[in-house]
XYZ file of C-alpha atoms in Angstrom:
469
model
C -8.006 -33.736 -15.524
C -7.110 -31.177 -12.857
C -4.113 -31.124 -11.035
C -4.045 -32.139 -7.837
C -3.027 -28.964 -5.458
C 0.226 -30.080 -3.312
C -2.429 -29.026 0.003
C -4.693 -31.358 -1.424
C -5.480 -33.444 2.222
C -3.428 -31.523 4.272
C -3.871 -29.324 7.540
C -3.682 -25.971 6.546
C -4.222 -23.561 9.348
C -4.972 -20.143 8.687
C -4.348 -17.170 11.115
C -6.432 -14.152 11.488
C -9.698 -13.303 9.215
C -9.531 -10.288 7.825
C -9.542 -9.860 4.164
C -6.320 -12.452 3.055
C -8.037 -14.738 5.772
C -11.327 -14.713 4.577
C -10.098 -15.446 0.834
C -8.343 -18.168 1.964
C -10.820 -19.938 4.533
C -12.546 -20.045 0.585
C -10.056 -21.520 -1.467
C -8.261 -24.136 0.581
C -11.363 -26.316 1.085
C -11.797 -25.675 -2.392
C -8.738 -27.267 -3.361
C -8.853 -30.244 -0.386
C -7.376 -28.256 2.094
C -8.030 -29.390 5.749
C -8.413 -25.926 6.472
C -8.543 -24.861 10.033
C -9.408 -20.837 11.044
C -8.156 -18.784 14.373
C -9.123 -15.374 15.315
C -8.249 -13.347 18.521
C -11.835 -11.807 18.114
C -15.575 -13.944 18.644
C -17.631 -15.072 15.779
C -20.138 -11.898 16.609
C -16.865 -9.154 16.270
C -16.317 -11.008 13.036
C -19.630 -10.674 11.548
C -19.453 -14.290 10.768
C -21.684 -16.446 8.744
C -20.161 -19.698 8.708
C -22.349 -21.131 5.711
C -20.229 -18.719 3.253
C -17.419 -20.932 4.567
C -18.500 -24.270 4.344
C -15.168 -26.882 4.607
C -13.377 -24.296 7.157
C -13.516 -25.103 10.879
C -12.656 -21.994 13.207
C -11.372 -21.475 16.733
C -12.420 -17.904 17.387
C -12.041 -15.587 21.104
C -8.408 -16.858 21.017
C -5.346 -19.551 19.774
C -5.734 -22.501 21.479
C -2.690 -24.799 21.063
C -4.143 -27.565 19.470
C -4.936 -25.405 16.159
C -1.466 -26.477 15.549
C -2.139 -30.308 15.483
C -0.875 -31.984 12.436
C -0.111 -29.008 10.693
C 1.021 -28.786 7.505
C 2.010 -24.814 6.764
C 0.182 -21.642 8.890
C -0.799 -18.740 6.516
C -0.543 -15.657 8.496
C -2.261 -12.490 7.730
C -0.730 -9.106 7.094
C -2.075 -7.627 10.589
C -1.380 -10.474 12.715
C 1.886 -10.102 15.367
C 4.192 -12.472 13.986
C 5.495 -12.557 18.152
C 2.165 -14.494 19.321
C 2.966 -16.977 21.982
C 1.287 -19.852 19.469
C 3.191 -18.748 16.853
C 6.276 -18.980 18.299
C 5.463 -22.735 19.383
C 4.626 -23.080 15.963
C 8.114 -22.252 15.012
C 9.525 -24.632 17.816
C 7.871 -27.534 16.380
C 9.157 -25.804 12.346
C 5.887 -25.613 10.902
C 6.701 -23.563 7.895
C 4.339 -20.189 7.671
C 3.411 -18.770 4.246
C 0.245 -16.676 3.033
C -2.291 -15.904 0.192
C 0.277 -13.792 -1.642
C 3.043 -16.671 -1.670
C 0.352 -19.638 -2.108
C -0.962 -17.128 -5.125
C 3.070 -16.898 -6.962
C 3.430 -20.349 -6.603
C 0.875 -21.510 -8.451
C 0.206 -18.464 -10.952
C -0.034 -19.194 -14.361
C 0.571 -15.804 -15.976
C 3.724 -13.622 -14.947
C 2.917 -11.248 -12.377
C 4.161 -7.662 -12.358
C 4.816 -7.318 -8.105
C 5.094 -3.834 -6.451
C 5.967 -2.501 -3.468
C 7.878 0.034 -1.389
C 6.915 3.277 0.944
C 4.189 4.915 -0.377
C 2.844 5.023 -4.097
C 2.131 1.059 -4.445
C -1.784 1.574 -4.949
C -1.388 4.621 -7.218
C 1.022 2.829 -8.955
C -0.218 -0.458 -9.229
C -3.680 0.878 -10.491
C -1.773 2.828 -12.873
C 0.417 -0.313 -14.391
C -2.857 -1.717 -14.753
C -4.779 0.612 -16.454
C -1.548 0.851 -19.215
C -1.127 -2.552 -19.621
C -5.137 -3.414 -20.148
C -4.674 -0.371 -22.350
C -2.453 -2.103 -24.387
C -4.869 -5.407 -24.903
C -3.826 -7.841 -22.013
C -6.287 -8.935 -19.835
C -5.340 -7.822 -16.672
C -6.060 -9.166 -13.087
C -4.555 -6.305 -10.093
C -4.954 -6.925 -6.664
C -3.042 -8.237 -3.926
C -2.420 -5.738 -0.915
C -4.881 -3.612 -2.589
C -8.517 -5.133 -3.113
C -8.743 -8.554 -4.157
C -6.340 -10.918 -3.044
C -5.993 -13.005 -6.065
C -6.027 -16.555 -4.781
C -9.818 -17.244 -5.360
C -8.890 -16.038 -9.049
C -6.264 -18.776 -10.114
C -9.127 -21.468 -11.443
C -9.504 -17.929 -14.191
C -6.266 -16.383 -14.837
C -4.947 -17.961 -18.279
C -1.048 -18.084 -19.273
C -1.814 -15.392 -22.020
C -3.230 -13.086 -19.040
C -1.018 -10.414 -17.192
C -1.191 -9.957 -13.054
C 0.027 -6.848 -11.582
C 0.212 -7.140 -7.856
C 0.708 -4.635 -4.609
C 2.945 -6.436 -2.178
C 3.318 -5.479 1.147
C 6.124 -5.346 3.844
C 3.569 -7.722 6.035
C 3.152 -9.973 3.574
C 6.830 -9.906 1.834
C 8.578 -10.847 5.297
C 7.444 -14.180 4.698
C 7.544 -15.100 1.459
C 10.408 -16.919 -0.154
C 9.230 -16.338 -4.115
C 9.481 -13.083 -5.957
C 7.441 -12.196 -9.150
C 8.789 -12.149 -12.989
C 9.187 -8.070 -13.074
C 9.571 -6.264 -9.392
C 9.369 -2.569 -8.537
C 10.233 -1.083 -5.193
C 9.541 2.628 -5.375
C 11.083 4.105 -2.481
C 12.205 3.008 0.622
C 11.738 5.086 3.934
C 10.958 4.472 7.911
C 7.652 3.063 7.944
C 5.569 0.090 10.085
C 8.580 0.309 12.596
C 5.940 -0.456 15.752
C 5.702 -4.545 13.599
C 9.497 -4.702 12.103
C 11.012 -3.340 15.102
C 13.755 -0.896 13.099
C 14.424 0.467 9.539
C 17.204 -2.765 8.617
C 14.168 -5.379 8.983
C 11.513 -3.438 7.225
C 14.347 -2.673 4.174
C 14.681 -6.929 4.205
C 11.070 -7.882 4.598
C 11.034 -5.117 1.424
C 13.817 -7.010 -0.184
C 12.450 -10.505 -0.600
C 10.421 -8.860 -3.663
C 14.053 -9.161 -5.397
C 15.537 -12.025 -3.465
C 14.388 -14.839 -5.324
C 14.123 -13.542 -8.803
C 16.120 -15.145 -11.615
C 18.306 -13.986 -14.085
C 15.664 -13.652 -16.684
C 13.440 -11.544 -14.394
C 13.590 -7.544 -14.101
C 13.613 -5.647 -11.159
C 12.651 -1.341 -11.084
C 14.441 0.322 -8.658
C 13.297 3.745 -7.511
C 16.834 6.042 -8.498
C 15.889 9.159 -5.988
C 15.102 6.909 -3.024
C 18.760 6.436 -1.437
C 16.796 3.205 0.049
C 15.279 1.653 -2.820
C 18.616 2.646 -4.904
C 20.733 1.226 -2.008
C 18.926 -2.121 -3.908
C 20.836 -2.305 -6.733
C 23.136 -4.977 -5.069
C 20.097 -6.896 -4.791
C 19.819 -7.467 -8.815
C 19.788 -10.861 -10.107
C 18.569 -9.960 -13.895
C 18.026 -7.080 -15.615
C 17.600 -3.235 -13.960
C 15.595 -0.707 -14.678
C 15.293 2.974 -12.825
C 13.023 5.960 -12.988
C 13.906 9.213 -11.654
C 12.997 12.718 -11.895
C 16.490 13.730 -11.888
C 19.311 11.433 -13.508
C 18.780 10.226 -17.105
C 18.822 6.686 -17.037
C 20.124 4.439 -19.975
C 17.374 2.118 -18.928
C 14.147 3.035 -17.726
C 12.102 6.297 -17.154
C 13.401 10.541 -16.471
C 12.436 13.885 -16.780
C 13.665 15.817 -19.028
C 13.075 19.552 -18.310
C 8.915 19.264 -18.306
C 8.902 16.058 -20.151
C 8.440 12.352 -19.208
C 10.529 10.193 -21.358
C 11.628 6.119 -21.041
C 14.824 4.943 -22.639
C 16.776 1.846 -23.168
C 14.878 -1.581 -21.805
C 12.040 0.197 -21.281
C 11.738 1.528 -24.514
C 9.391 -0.342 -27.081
C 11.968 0.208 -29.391
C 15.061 1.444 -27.050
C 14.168 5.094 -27.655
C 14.577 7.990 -25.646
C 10.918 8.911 -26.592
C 8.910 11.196 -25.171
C 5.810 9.330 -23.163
C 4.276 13.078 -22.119
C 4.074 16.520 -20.906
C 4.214 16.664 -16.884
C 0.845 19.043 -16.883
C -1.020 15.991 -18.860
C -0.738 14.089 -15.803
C -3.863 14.411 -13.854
C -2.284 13.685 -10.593
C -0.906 16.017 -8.102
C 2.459 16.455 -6.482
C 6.326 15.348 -7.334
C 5.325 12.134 -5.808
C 2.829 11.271 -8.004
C 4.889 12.043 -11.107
C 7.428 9.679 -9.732
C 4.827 6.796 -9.408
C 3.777 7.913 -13.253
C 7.772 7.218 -14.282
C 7.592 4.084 -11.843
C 4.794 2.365 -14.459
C 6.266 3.847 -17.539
C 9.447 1.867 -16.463
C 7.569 -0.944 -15.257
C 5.452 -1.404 -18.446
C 7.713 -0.117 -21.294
C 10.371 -3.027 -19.513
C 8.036 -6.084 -18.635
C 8.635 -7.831 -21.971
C 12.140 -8.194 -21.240
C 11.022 -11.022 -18.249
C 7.725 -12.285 -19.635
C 8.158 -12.623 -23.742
C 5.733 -10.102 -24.517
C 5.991 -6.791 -26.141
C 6.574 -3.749 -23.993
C 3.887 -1.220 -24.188
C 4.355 1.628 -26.315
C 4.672 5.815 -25.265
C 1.354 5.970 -26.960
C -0.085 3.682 -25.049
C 1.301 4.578 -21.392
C 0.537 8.707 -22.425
C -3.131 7.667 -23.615
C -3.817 6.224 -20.430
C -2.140 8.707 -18.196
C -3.765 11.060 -19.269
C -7.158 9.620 -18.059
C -5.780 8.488 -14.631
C -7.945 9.571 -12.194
C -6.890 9.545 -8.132
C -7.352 6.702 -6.408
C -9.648 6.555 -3.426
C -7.945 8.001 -0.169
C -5.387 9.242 -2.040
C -5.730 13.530 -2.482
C -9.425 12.537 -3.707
C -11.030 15.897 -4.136
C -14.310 15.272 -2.200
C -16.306 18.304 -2.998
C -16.082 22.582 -2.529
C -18.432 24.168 -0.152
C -18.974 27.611 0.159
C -15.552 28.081 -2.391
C -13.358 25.434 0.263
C -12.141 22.572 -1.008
C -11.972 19.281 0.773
C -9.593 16.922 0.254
C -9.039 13.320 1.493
C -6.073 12.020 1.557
C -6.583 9.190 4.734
C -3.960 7.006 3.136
C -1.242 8.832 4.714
C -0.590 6.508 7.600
C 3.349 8.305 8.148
C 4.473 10.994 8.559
C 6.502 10.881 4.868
C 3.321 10.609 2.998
C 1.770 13.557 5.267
C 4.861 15.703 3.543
C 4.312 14.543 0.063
C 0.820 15.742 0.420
C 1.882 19.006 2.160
C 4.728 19.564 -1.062
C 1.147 19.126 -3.562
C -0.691 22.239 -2.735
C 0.508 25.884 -2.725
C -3.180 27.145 -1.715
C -3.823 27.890 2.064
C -4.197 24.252 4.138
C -6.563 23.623 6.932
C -4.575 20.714 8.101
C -5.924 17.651 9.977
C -3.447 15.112 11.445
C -3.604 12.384 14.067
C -4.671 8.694 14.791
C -2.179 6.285 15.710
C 1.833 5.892 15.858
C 4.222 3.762 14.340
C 6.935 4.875 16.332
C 7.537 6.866 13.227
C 9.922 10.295 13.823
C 7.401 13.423 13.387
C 9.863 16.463 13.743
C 10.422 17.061 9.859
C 6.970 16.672 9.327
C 5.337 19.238 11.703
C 7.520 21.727 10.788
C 6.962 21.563 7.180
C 3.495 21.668 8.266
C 3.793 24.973 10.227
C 5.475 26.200 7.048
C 2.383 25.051 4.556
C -0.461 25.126 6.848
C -2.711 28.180 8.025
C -4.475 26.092 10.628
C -3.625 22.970 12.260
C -6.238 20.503 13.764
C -4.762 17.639 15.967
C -7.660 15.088 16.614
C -7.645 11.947 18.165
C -7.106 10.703 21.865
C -4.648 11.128 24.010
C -2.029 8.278 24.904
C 2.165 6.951 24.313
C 1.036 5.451 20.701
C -1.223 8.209 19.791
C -0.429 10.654 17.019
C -1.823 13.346 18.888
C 0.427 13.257 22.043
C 3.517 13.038 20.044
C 2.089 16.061 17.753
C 0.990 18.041 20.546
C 4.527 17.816 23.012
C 5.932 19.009 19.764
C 3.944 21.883 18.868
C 4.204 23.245 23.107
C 7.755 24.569 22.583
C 6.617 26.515 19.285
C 5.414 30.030 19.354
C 1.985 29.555 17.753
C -1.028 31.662 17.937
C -4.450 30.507 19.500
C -5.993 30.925 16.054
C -3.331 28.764 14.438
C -3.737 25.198 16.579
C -7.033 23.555 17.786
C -7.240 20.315 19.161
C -9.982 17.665 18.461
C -10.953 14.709 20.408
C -12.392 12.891 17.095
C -12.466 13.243 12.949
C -15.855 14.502 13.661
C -14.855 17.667 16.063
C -11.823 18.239 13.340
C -14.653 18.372 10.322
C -16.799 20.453 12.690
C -13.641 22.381 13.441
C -12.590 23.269 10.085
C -15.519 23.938 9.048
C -15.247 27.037 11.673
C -11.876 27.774 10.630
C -11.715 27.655 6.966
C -11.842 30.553 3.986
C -13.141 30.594 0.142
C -9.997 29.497 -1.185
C -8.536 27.317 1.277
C -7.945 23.717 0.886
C -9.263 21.400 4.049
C -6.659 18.393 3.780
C -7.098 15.490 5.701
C -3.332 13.795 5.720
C -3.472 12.602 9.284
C -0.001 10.996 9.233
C -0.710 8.464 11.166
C -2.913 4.766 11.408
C -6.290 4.935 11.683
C -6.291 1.916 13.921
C -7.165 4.220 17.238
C -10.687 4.452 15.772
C -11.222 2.587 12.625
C -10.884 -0.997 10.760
C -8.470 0.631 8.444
C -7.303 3.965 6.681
C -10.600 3.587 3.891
C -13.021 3.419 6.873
C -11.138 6.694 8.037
C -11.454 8.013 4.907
C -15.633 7.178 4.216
C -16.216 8.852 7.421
C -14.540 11.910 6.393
C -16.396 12.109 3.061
C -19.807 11.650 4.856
C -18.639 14.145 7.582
C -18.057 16.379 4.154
C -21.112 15.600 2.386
C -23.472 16.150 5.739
C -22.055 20.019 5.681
């Protein structure tokens, strides 16, 4: 007989429908849930069809107070402003918020692999993935990238292994931490939610907060913010870097990836693979590729299975492929190469991308601002670039104001600077603009929120702009 879920007849009220919303208005009636749905937009801006939800009542075009009635918990989505009038009553009257991703560890049957930091979770987290199926676990990945689990638990067997993305929007609530943690790096980033740099780092922390002495936690070493961590530590630590040899975890050595200590399936050093058989670009990508040889060579050390072999991790490395949004080569025309890369939402992902290519960049930046600082970035990009295209509209959170007062100052010719008003005129733009040889990057640097749903509705566009030329 089937457990009875501790929501089982409660009010569970679930705030804002986007993805983690729309997984949940699905399981909680599934479980018994009283499950109550609010959205700041109408039932039409939704796309809603309410038979796909059938248990889930919704208050749509706005919050009224009496959502709150005989509440239980609130689950808030990633995207929603955790400053909303209603959910600051909710507070008041100490109804206790959660979300899918905390409702998902709590009740998880297999140990979960959780990663987060910067940039590099969804490279990274594919990647983990990919090794550890490799190795003969069946593997369920999702989280802040794709699925968000929760509709899987009634599947997911004890034997099975979860690898999940975690972000800072869903980590600053959550008061559980998975069996083996990673945070990657650790830099200025969704500053316009946490307000400044000390609450992102400890909405980033509760990954490691509440793990147990038995757990493991990956830290990465050349990230003085995910190092700065360490304190953090309840059970075992592992590192990667590209620079210090670790005693536990993942390095370079001169051209070679190796992992070492924990990490090791038999303590090693051993050599996991050449850094030109990775088919990733760019330092930062061979610093996600240590991140999941860490990760995976170390996970038996929290949940009493074998760590996977150097074999194993170089096989499927090797056949690692980019991940959507992420420097995806979308096709050459006329001997240019376009590249999307929409996933760079800051301007610290924009110079990672910049630092991958030594070819001449057509360089398109803009959307929205995170109150992110942008003057390391457009230099470097003054340096690498031939062209520059700044698209977007104009406005105090827009990308291309910020950009644009930046650039006035610097001596730059006409034929080096054009400005767009959408991705469309950029596209059209570089099209104009660009040689045989050249490399069209689209690393705008900043949210796509000013025109799209999200950063892979930026990025479609771009590839149909691409494929239409």
């Amino acid at each position: 007989m089937a457990k009875r879920d501790p929501l089982a007849g409660k009010r569970v009220v679930v705030f804002g429908f986007g993805r983690q919303g729309q997984a949940l208005a699905r399981w909680l009636p599934a479980i018994g849930a009283d499950t109550v749905v609010t959205d700041s937009r109408s039932a039409k801006d939704l796309g809603l069809r309410r038979r796909d939800y059938p248990g889930a009542r919704f208050y749509l075009g706005g919050h009224p107070d009496e959502v709150l009635n005989g509440a239980r918990c609130i689950c808030v989505s990633g995207g929603v402003p955790l400053d909303l009038p209603i959910l600051q009553d909710a507070r008041e009257r100490r109804i206790p918020f959660t979300n899918d991703a905390q409702l998902f560890l709590e009740r998880c049957p297999a140990p979960v692999i959780g990663i987060t930091g910067s940039a590099g979770k969804t490279t990274t987290t594919a990647l983990v993935a990919a090794i550890v199926s490799k190795a003969g676990y069946k593997v369920w990945r999702g989280g802040n990238i794709g699925n968000p689990l929760i509709e899987d638990l009634p599947k997911i067997k004890a034997g099975d292994i979860v690898v999940m993305e975690l972000s800072s929007f869903q980590l600053e609530l959550m008061t559980a931490s998975p069996q083996v943690a990673a945070v990657l790096n650790l830099t200025p980033n969704h500053l316009d939610r946490h307000g400044d740099f000390e609450h992102y780092a400890a909405a980033k922390a509760n990954i490691l907060r509440y793990q147990r002495a038995t757990d493991v936690a990956v830290l990465g070493w050349d990230s003085p913010g995910s190092r700065a961590f360490e304190r953090a530590v309840a059970g075992e630590l592992l590192v990667f870097s590209q620079y210090d040899m670790a005693p536990d975890g993942a390095f370079m050595l001169g051209s070679r990836l190796l992992v070492a200590g924990s990490a090791s399936f038999d303590m090693g050093p051993h050599v996991v693979c050449e850094r030109d058989e990775i088919a990733l670009r760019g330092d930062h990508n061979v610093l996600n590729v240590l991140a999941a040889c860490a990760i995976t060579g170390g996970m038996g050390l929290a949940i009493d299975r074998p760590g996977v072999t150097p074999e194993v991790m170089r096989e499927s490395i090797r056949h690692f492929q980019p991940v959507a949004h992420r420097l995806e080569t979308v096709r050459e025309v006329a001997g240019v190469t376009w590249v999307n890369d929409s996933i760079a939402t800051a301007p610290e992902r924009l110079l990672a991308a910049l630092s991958s290519y030594e070819e001449p960049l057509v360089l398109l930046i803009g959307g929205a601002d995170k109150d992110l600082p942008w003057e390391a970035a457009i230099h470097f990009a003054l340096r690498k670039a031939r062209h520059i295209i700044v698209f977007g509209a104009d406005g105090g959170k827009q990308v291309a104001t910020k950009v644009m007062k930046l650039l006035e100052n610097m001596r730059m010719r006409d034929d080096q600077l054009s400005r767009a008003q959408s991705l469309d005129e950029a596209v059209a733009r570089a099209a104009e603009v660009a040689r045989p040889g050249d490399i069209v990057l689209l690393s705008p640097g900043g949210t796509s929120y000013d025109a799209y749903e999200d950063f892979a509705a930026r990025g479609r566009h771009f590839r149909q702009l691409v494929s239409e030329l």
